[in-house]
Amino acid sequence: GDWVASVTPTPSLLTVRVQHQFAALPEPGYRPRVHHPRAGYFPLSYKDYAAPLDRSIDRKLIYRHRLAPGDKLVYYVDGGAPEPVRSALLEGASWWSDAFAAAGFDGAYEVRVLPGNVDPLDIRYNVIQWVHRSTRGWSYGTGVFDPRNGEIIKGHVSLGSLRVRQDQMIAEALTAPFAAGDERSAAAQAMALARLRQLSAHEVGHTLGLIHNFAASFTGDRSVMDYPHPNLHLDDQGRIRIDQAYAEGVSEWDKLAIRYGYQPFDPAAEAAGLAAILQQAADRGLAFIADRDARVPGSAQVQAHLWDNGSNVLARLDELLEIRELALQRFSAAVLPQGTPLFEMERRLVPVYLLHRYQIEAAGKLVGGLQYDYAVRGDTNPTLEPLSGEQQNAAIDALIALLEPSQLALPSHLQYQIPPAAHGHAKDREFFSHATGAGFDPLAPARSAAQLVMNELLQPQRLARLYGQHALNAELPGLNAVLEPLFQQTVFGQRDLSGYRQAIHETVAWVMLESLQQVATASATSAAVRGRLLAAMDNLRRQLERRRDRLAKALRIEITRFLNRPLPADQSRQPVAVPPGSPIG
C-alpha cells in the first residue's frame, strides 16, 4: 500500500524478517511498587477479587526495572545512528545517571553503543533505536514487561530520523542564515542536536516507567518528560537567539520521580518513604499533570500544555508574537541553502507564521479553565477551583486580538516571492491548504491562523464549561463573553479596510461562521450550548439585516440557509486544514 511505498524504493520487492525469541520468565525476588496518581508512572492495573469487602478490588502497580544495590542498568544506542546524532543520543540518554544517583544508585546507570553483532530487538538489551520513516512522526519509548507485576524486562526506544531535521529547518527559518546561499548553519544544527539530546532522555524516561508531565514547564521545572517549545528570545540588538532553546540534564521532578520508582526501602518503611517523596514534590511546587488532562482538545487544566514555556501564558504569547513579527519581516530566500527550489520557502514559512500556535492552545485552556491536582483522600490541601474571571477574560481578549488583519497579514515583500512547486517536486501536508491551485495563496496563512483561534474559542467542551460556570457564578464569563467580542471582531469591527486586509477580514469572517456551524451540529456539543449557538446565529442574522455591504449580505444568506436546514455534522463544511504541528521536534 501507500505506506510501504513511502519508505521503500520498490514496494513490490519487500523482505520481511520474522524473529522469534524465547525468554524465561524473570527470577523470583522482584518486589512490585504501588502506583500513586501523583508519582508520574504508567499504571499496571488489575483486579483483586480477594480484596476485603470494604476495600476496592482495583489495584495499580508501576512499571519499573528490577534494580538492587550492586546491579547495573545499561542502555545501548543504535550503532547505525550517524554522527553527530549518535553522540547526542548517548549524551541525552546519559542524563538519567544523575537521577539514579539521587535514588541511591551512583554509577549503576550507563549508556553505551550497541555492539555490531547484537540485534536491536534482542530482549536482553535496552536499546535506543534510530529508525527511518516517511514522515517526521512521533518517537516512542516502550518495551517488554512482565504482565504479572510490571517489571520491565527490556526498554526499547524508537526515534524517527526526520525529527531532528525538522528542528534544524525551524532554526534556519527563524534565523535566515543563508545570505550568500552556501553557508553552513552551525547555530541551527546546535539547536537541533540540543533538542535531540532532550528527546533521547525523554523517550528513555518512558522506558523507565515514567509518563508525560505536562505541568512541568508551567512550574519552571523543565522536566524532560514534558514537551518543550524552543525557548526563543530576542537579544539587546533585536536578534532572534536560539542558543538557549533547550535545557540540559534532568530536572528536580525527574529526580523525584526516579526516587519514587527505584529508591530502595525496607518493606516496613516503604509506604512512608514513598509518601515523603510525594510530599517533597508538593513542598517544592512540582506539579504533575498527565496526558488526558493536557493533550485532549477539550481539557481544562490551566497548567498543562504541550510545547509551551513559562507560567504566564499570555505574557509568553506576547513574546512569541514579537519574535514571530521580526522573523516574518526578515523572512526571505536566505532561509534556503543554495540549490533548493524556491517553493520550499513555504515549508519554512509555516512554522514561522504559526510560531505561536501552541501558545494559542495554552491561552485557550485559560477560557473555562480549572486548577486542580490528582488529590486522594487524606491530602491536606487538595486543589479544585475555576480560574478567575479576570484571567479568563484576559485570555478571551488575547485570542480575539489574534484575528486582527494586521496580525494575520503577510509582509508585503513575501506576497509574490514563493513560486509554485518546481518540476520534479511536489507539495505535501507540510504546506498551507491553498484555494488558488498551483500559485501561492496569500490568504491561506490567515485561514490557518484564524482556524487555530476558532478551535480554542469554539471548542464544544470548553463552551459547555463556560455555560455551566456562569450559571454557578455570574462573575465568571459565559458564552456571550466569547460570542459577542468574536462577532464584533470578525463581522462588525472592521469598517476602514481595503485591499489585502479587507480580504483577510472577510476570510476570517467565513472561518468563524463555518466553525460556528460545525460546532452547532457536532455530536459533542451539549443541547443547551447548541441552543445558545443557534440563537446567537439568528441574532447575528438580524443584526446583519441593517448592513448593506457585500460581506453582510453573503453572511446573512448563509446563516438563513443554515438555520432553515442545517446539514448533519458529517456533511457540513470541515474546518480549515492547518499544516501539522506536532511533533515539532
Short mmCIF file of C-alpha atoms in Angstrom, two decimals, residues 298-564:
data_model
loop_
_atom_site.label_atom_id
_atom_site.label_comp_id
_atom_site.label_asym_id
_atom_site.label_seq_id
_atom_site.Cartn_x
_atom_site.Cartn_y
_atom_site.Cartn_z
CA GLY A 298 -11.33 19.94 25.50
CA SER A 299 -9.04 19.59 28.51
CA ALA A 300 -9.36 22.23 31.24
CA GLN A 301 -6.21 22.08 33.38
CA VAL A 302 -4.69 25.55 33.07
CA GLN A 303 -1.17 24.43 33.99
CA ALA A 304 -0.84 21.60 31.49
CA HIS A 305 0.02 22.30 27.86
CA LEU A 306 2.11 20.72 25.11
CA TRP A 307 5.00 22.62 23.51
CA ASP A 308 4.81 25.66 25.79
CA ASN A 309 7.09 27.55 28.16
CA GLY A 310 6.54 29.66 31.24
CA SER A 311 3.90 30.11 33.91
CA ASN A 312 2.47 33.34 32.42
CA VAL A 313 0.71 32.05 29.33
CA LEU A 314 -0.38 35.39 27.92
CA ALA A 315 2.95 37.10 28.51
CA ARG A 316 4.71 34.31 26.64
CA LEU A 317 2.15 34.66 23.83
CA ASP A 318 3.13 38.33 23.52
CA GLU A 319 6.83 37.41 23.45
CA LEU A 320 6.31 34.85 20.71
CA LEU A 321 4.28 37.31 18.66
CA GLU A 322 7.16 39.79 18.86
CA ILE A 323 9.65 37.13 17.75
CA ARG A 324 7.26 35.99 15.00
CA GLU A 325 6.88 39.54 13.66
CA LEU A 326 10.64 40.01 13.46
CA ALA A 327 11.15 36.61 11.82
CA LEU A 328 8.47 37.36 9.21
CA GLN A 329 9.96 40.76 8.41
CA ARG A 330 13.35 39.12 7.83
CA PHE A 331 12.00 36.05 6.05
CA SER A 332 13.46 35.67 2.56
CA ALA A 333 15.24 33.23 0.28
CA ALA A 334 18.05 33.33 2.87
CA VAL A 335 16.16 30.62 4.78
CA LEU A 336 17.15 28.16 1.99
CA PRO A 337 20.57 26.66 1.24
CA GLN A 338 21.94 27.13 -2.25
CA GLY A 339 20.30 24.94 -4.89
CA THR A 340 16.99 24.47 -3.02
CA PRO A 341 13.82 25.08 -5.12
CA LEU A 342 12.34 28.40 -4.07
CA PHE A 343 8.85 26.97 -3.48
CA GLU A 344 10.36 25.25 -0.40
CA MET A 345 10.26 28.68 1.25
CA GLU A 346 6.64 27.94 2.09
CA ARG A 347 7.58 24.80 4.03
CA ARG A 348 9.77 27.01 6.21
CA LEU A 349 7.25 29.84 6.34
CA VAL A 350 4.67 27.58 8.02
CA PRO A 351 6.45 27.13 11.40
CA VAL A 352 7.45 30.82 11.46
CA TYR A 353 3.98 32.18 10.62
CA LEU A 354 2.42 29.70 13.10
CA LEU A 355 5.16 30.12 15.70
CA HIS A 356 2.52 30.94 18.32
CA ARG A 357 0.21 28.01 17.55
CA TYR A 358 0.88 26.12 20.80
CA GLN A 359 0.65 29.26 22.89
CA ILE A 360 -2.79 29.78 21.31
CA GLU A 361 -3.75 26.38 22.70
CA ALA A 362 -2.31 27.29 26.10
CA ALA A 363 -4.30 30.54 26.13
CA GLY A 364 -7.42 28.66 25.07
CA LYS A 365 -7.19 26.45 28.15
CA LEU A 366 -7.49 29.51 30.36
CA VAL A 367 -11.02 30.02 28.99
CA GLY A 368 -13.30 27.91 31.15
CA GLY A 369 -10.13 26.64 32.80
CA LEU A 370 -9.77 24.77 36.07
CA GLN A 371 -6.98 24.46 38.59
CA TYR A 372 -6.80 21.00 40.15
CA ASP A 373 -4.44 18.21 41.12
CA TYR A 374 -4.65 14.43 41.44
CA ALA A 375 -5.82 14.53 45.03
CA VAL A 376 -6.55 11.45 47.11
CA ARG A 377 -8.45 11.20 50.37
CA GLY A 378 -6.12 12.31 53.13
CA ASP A 379 -4.30 15.04 51.21
CA THR A 380 -4.13 18.20 53.30
CA ASN A 381 -4.79 20.85 50.63
CA PRO A 382 -6.45 19.41 47.51
CA THR A 383 -6.98 21.95 44.74
CA LEU A 384 -10.12 22.32 42.62
CA GLU A 385 -11.26 25.76 41.54
CA PRO A 386 -12.09 27.66 38.35
CA LEU A 387 -9.68 30.22 37.01
CA SER A 388 -10.67 33.75 37.96
CA GLY A 389 -12.97 35.70 35.67
CA GLU A 390 -10.30 38.35 35.19
CA GLN A 391 -7.80 35.80 33.87
CA GLN A 392 -10.37 34.11 31.65
CA ASN A 393 -11.50 37.40 30.14
CA ALA A 394 -7.90 38.43 29.52
CA ALA A 395 -7.36 35.17 27.62
CA ILE A 396 -10.51 35.77 25.53
CA ASP A 397 -9.29 39.27 24.68
CA ALA A 398 -5.84 37.98 23.73
CA LEU A 399 -7.27 35.32 21.43
CA ILE A 400 -9.72 37.73 19.78
CA ALA A 401 -6.87 40.15 19.12
CA LEU A 402 -5.09 37.46 17.09
CA LEU A 403 -7.85 37.78 14.48
CA GLU A 404 -6.90 41.35 13.60
CA PRO A 405 -5.96 41.59 9.90
CA SER A 406 -2.75 43.35 10.97
CA GLN A 407 -1.77 40.20 12.90
CA LEU A 408 -2.64 37.89 10.02
CA ALA A 409 -1.25 39.78 7.03
CA LEU A 410 1.99 38.65 5.44
CA PRO A 411 4.67 41.32 4.98
CA SER A 412 4.41 42.88 1.54
CA HIS A 413 7.80 41.55 0.44
CA LEU A 414 6.53 37.95 0.77
CA GLN A 415 3.34 38.27 -1.24
CA TYR A 416 4.97 37.38 -4.58
CA GLN A 417 8.17 35.64 -3.53
CA ILE A 418 7.02 32.00 -3.29
CA PRO A 419 6.51 30.27 -6.66
CA PRO A 420 4.57 27.08 -7.44
CA ALA A 421 6.24 23.72 -6.89
CA ALA A 422 9.22 23.08 -9.13
CA HIS A 423 9.20 20.32 -11.74
CA GLY A 424 10.11 17.01 -10.15
CA HIS A 425 8.91 18.18 -6.75
CA ALA A 426 5.55 18.29 -5.01
CA LYS A 427 3.89 19.94 -2.05
CA ASP A 428 2.77 17.78 0.85
CA ARG A 429 0.85 18.15 4.11
CA GLU A 430 3.52 20.48 5.49
CA PHE A 431 2.27 23.33 3.27
CA PHE A 432 -0.70 25.62 3.75
CA SER A 433 -4.02 24.48 2.28
CA HIS A 434 -4.42 26.60 -0.87
CA ALA A 435 -7.58 27.64 -2.66
CA THR A 436 -5.66 29.02 -5.64
CA GLY A 437 -4.34 25.90 -7.32
CA ALA A 438 -0.64 25.97 -8.13
CA GLY A 439 0.11 29.56 -7.12
CA PHE A 440 0.79 30.68 -3.57
CA ASP A 441 -2.43 31.66 -1.81
CA PRO A 442 -1.79 34.87 0.22
CA LEU A 443 -4.92 34.21 2.29
CA ALA A 444 -4.06 30.61 3.18
CA PRO A 445 -1.88 31.53 6.18
CA ALA A 446 -4.64 33.75 7.58
CA ARG A 447 -7.19 30.94 7.21
CA SER A 448 -4.94 28.55 9.13
CA ALA A 449 -4.17 31.00 11.94
CA ALA A 450 -7.83 32.01 12.28
CA GLN A 451 -8.85 28.36 12.43
CA LEU A 452 -6.44 27.75 15.31
CA VAL A 453 -8.13 30.52 17.28
CA MET A 454 -11.62 29.22 16.45
CA ASN A 455 -10.60 25.74 17.55
CA GLU A 456 -9.97 27.12 21.03
CA LEU A 457 -12.78 29.66 21.42
CA LEU A 458 -15.47 27.38 19.97
CA GLN A 459 -14.36 24.04 21.41
CA PRO A 460 -17.56 22.16 22.48
CA GLN A 461 -16.47 21.06 25.97
CA ARG A 462 -14.98 24.49 26.65
CA LEU A 463 -18.25 26.16 25.67
CA ALA A 464 -20.11 23.79 27.98
CA ARG A 465 -17.82 24.75 30.86
CA LEU A 466 -18.42 28.43 30.15
CA TYR A 467 -22.17 27.82 30.18
CA GLY A 468 -22.01 25.88 33.44
CA GLN A 469 -19.57 28.12 35.31
CA HIS A 470 -21.57 31.26 34.52
CA ALA A 471 -24.71 29.54 35.79
CA LEU A 472 -22.93 28.84 39.08
CA ASN A 473 -21.20 32.19 39.35
CA ALA A 474 -22.23 35.21 37.29
CA GLU A 475 -18.77 36.75 37.88
CA LEU A 476 -17.26 34.11 35.61
CA PRO A 477 -17.59 34.50 31.83
CA GLY A 478 -20.31 32.65 29.95
CA LEU A 479 -20.95 32.01 26.27
CA ASN A 480 -21.68 35.65 25.49
CA ALA A 481 -18.24 36.63 26.77
CA VAL A 482 -16.85 34.72 23.78
CA LEU A 483 -19.54 35.18 21.13
CA GLU A 484 -20.12 38.92 21.40
CA PRO A 485 -16.46 40.03 21.01
CA LEU A 486 -15.95 37.32 18.39
CA PHE A 487 -18.80 38.70 16.25
CA GLN A 488 -17.62 42.26 16.84
CA GLN A 489 -14.08 41.43 15.68
CA THR A 490 -14.87 39.20 12.72
CA VAL A 491 -18.04 40.84 11.36
CA PHE A 492 -18.73 44.33 12.68
CA GLY A 493 -15.45 45.80 13.87
CA GLN A 494 -13.55 46.41 10.64
CA ARG A 495 -15.01 49.28 8.60
CA ASP A 496 -11.99 51.12 7.16
CA LEU A 497 -10.12 48.29 5.45
CA SER A 498 -9.35 47.80 1.79
CA GLY A 499 -7.38 45.52 -0.47
CA TYR A 500 -5.44 42.69 1.14
CA ARG A 501 -6.52 43.41 4.72
CA GLN A 502 -10.18 43.62 3.73
CA ALA A 503 -9.80 40.23 2.04
CA ILE A 504 -8.27 38.86 5.26
CA HIS A 505 -11.17 40.29 7.28
CA GLU A 506 -13.70 38.58 5.00
CA THR A 507 -11.73 35.33 5.12
CA VAL A 508 -11.74 35.35 8.93
CA ALA A 509 -15.49 36.04 8.99
CA TRP A 510 -16.14 32.94 6.91
CA VAL A 511 -13.80 30.81 9.03
CA MET A 512 -15.72 32.00 12.09
CA LEU A 513 -19.16 31.24 10.63
CA GLU A 514 -18.20 27.83 9.29
CA SER A 515 -16.62 26.91 12.65
CA LEU A 516 -19.76 28.07 14.45
CA GLN A 517 -21.95 25.97 12.17
CA GLN A 518 -19.82 22.92 12.68
CA VAL A 519 -19.90 23.22 16.47
CA ALA A 520 -23.68 23.76 16.38
CA THR A 521 -24.11 20.42 14.59
CA ALA A 522 -21.38 18.45 16.38
CA SER A 523 -22.46 15.48 18.48
CA ALA A 524 -20.03 16.56 21.23
CA THR A 525 -21.91 19.86 21.71
CA SER A 526 -24.46 19.80 24.55
CA ALA A 527 -28.09 20.60 23.78
CA ALA A 528 -28.02 23.76 25.91
CA VAL A 529 -24.91 25.09 24.17
CA ARG A 530 -26.31 24.17 20.75
CA GLY A 531 -29.44 26.14 21.54
CA ARG A 532 -27.43 29.18 22.56
CA LEU A 533 -25.32 28.99 19.39
CA LEU A 534 -28.38 28.74 17.14
CA ALA A 535 -29.96 31.71 18.91
CA ALA A 536 -26.70 33.67 18.58
CA MET A 537 -26.58 32.98 14.84
CA ASP A 538 -30.19 34.07 14.45
CA ASN A 539 -29.45 37.28 16.35
CA LEU A 540 -26.39 37.84 14.18
CA ARG A 541 -28.54 37.41 11.07
CA ARG A 542 -30.96 40.11 12.29
CA GLN A 543 -28.10 42.50 13.01
CA LEU A 544 -26.71 41.91 9.53
CA GLU A 545 -30.03 43.00 8.02
CA ARG A 546 -29.12 46.56 8.98
CA ARG A 547 -25.92 46.35 6.91
CA ARG A 548 -25.77 46.76 3.12
CA ASP A 549 -22.17 45.75 2.38
CA ARG A 550 -21.30 42.66 0.35
CA LEU A 551 -19.95 40.62 3.28
CA ALA A 552 -23.00 41.25 5.45
CA LYS A 553 -25.36 40.20 2.67
CA ALA A 554 -23.44 36.98 1.98
CA LEU A 555 -23.19 36.04 5.66
CA ARG A 556 -26.92 36.71 6.14
CA ILE A 557 -27.81 34.44 3.22
CA GLU A 558 -25.61 31.63 4.56
CA ILE A 559 -26.94 31.91 8.12
CA THR A 560 -30.53 31.84 6.83
CA ARG A 561 -29.78 28.74 4.75
CA PHE A 562 -28.17 27.01 7.72
CA LEU A 563 -30.94 27.83 10.19
CA ASN A 564 -33.61 26.66 7.77
#
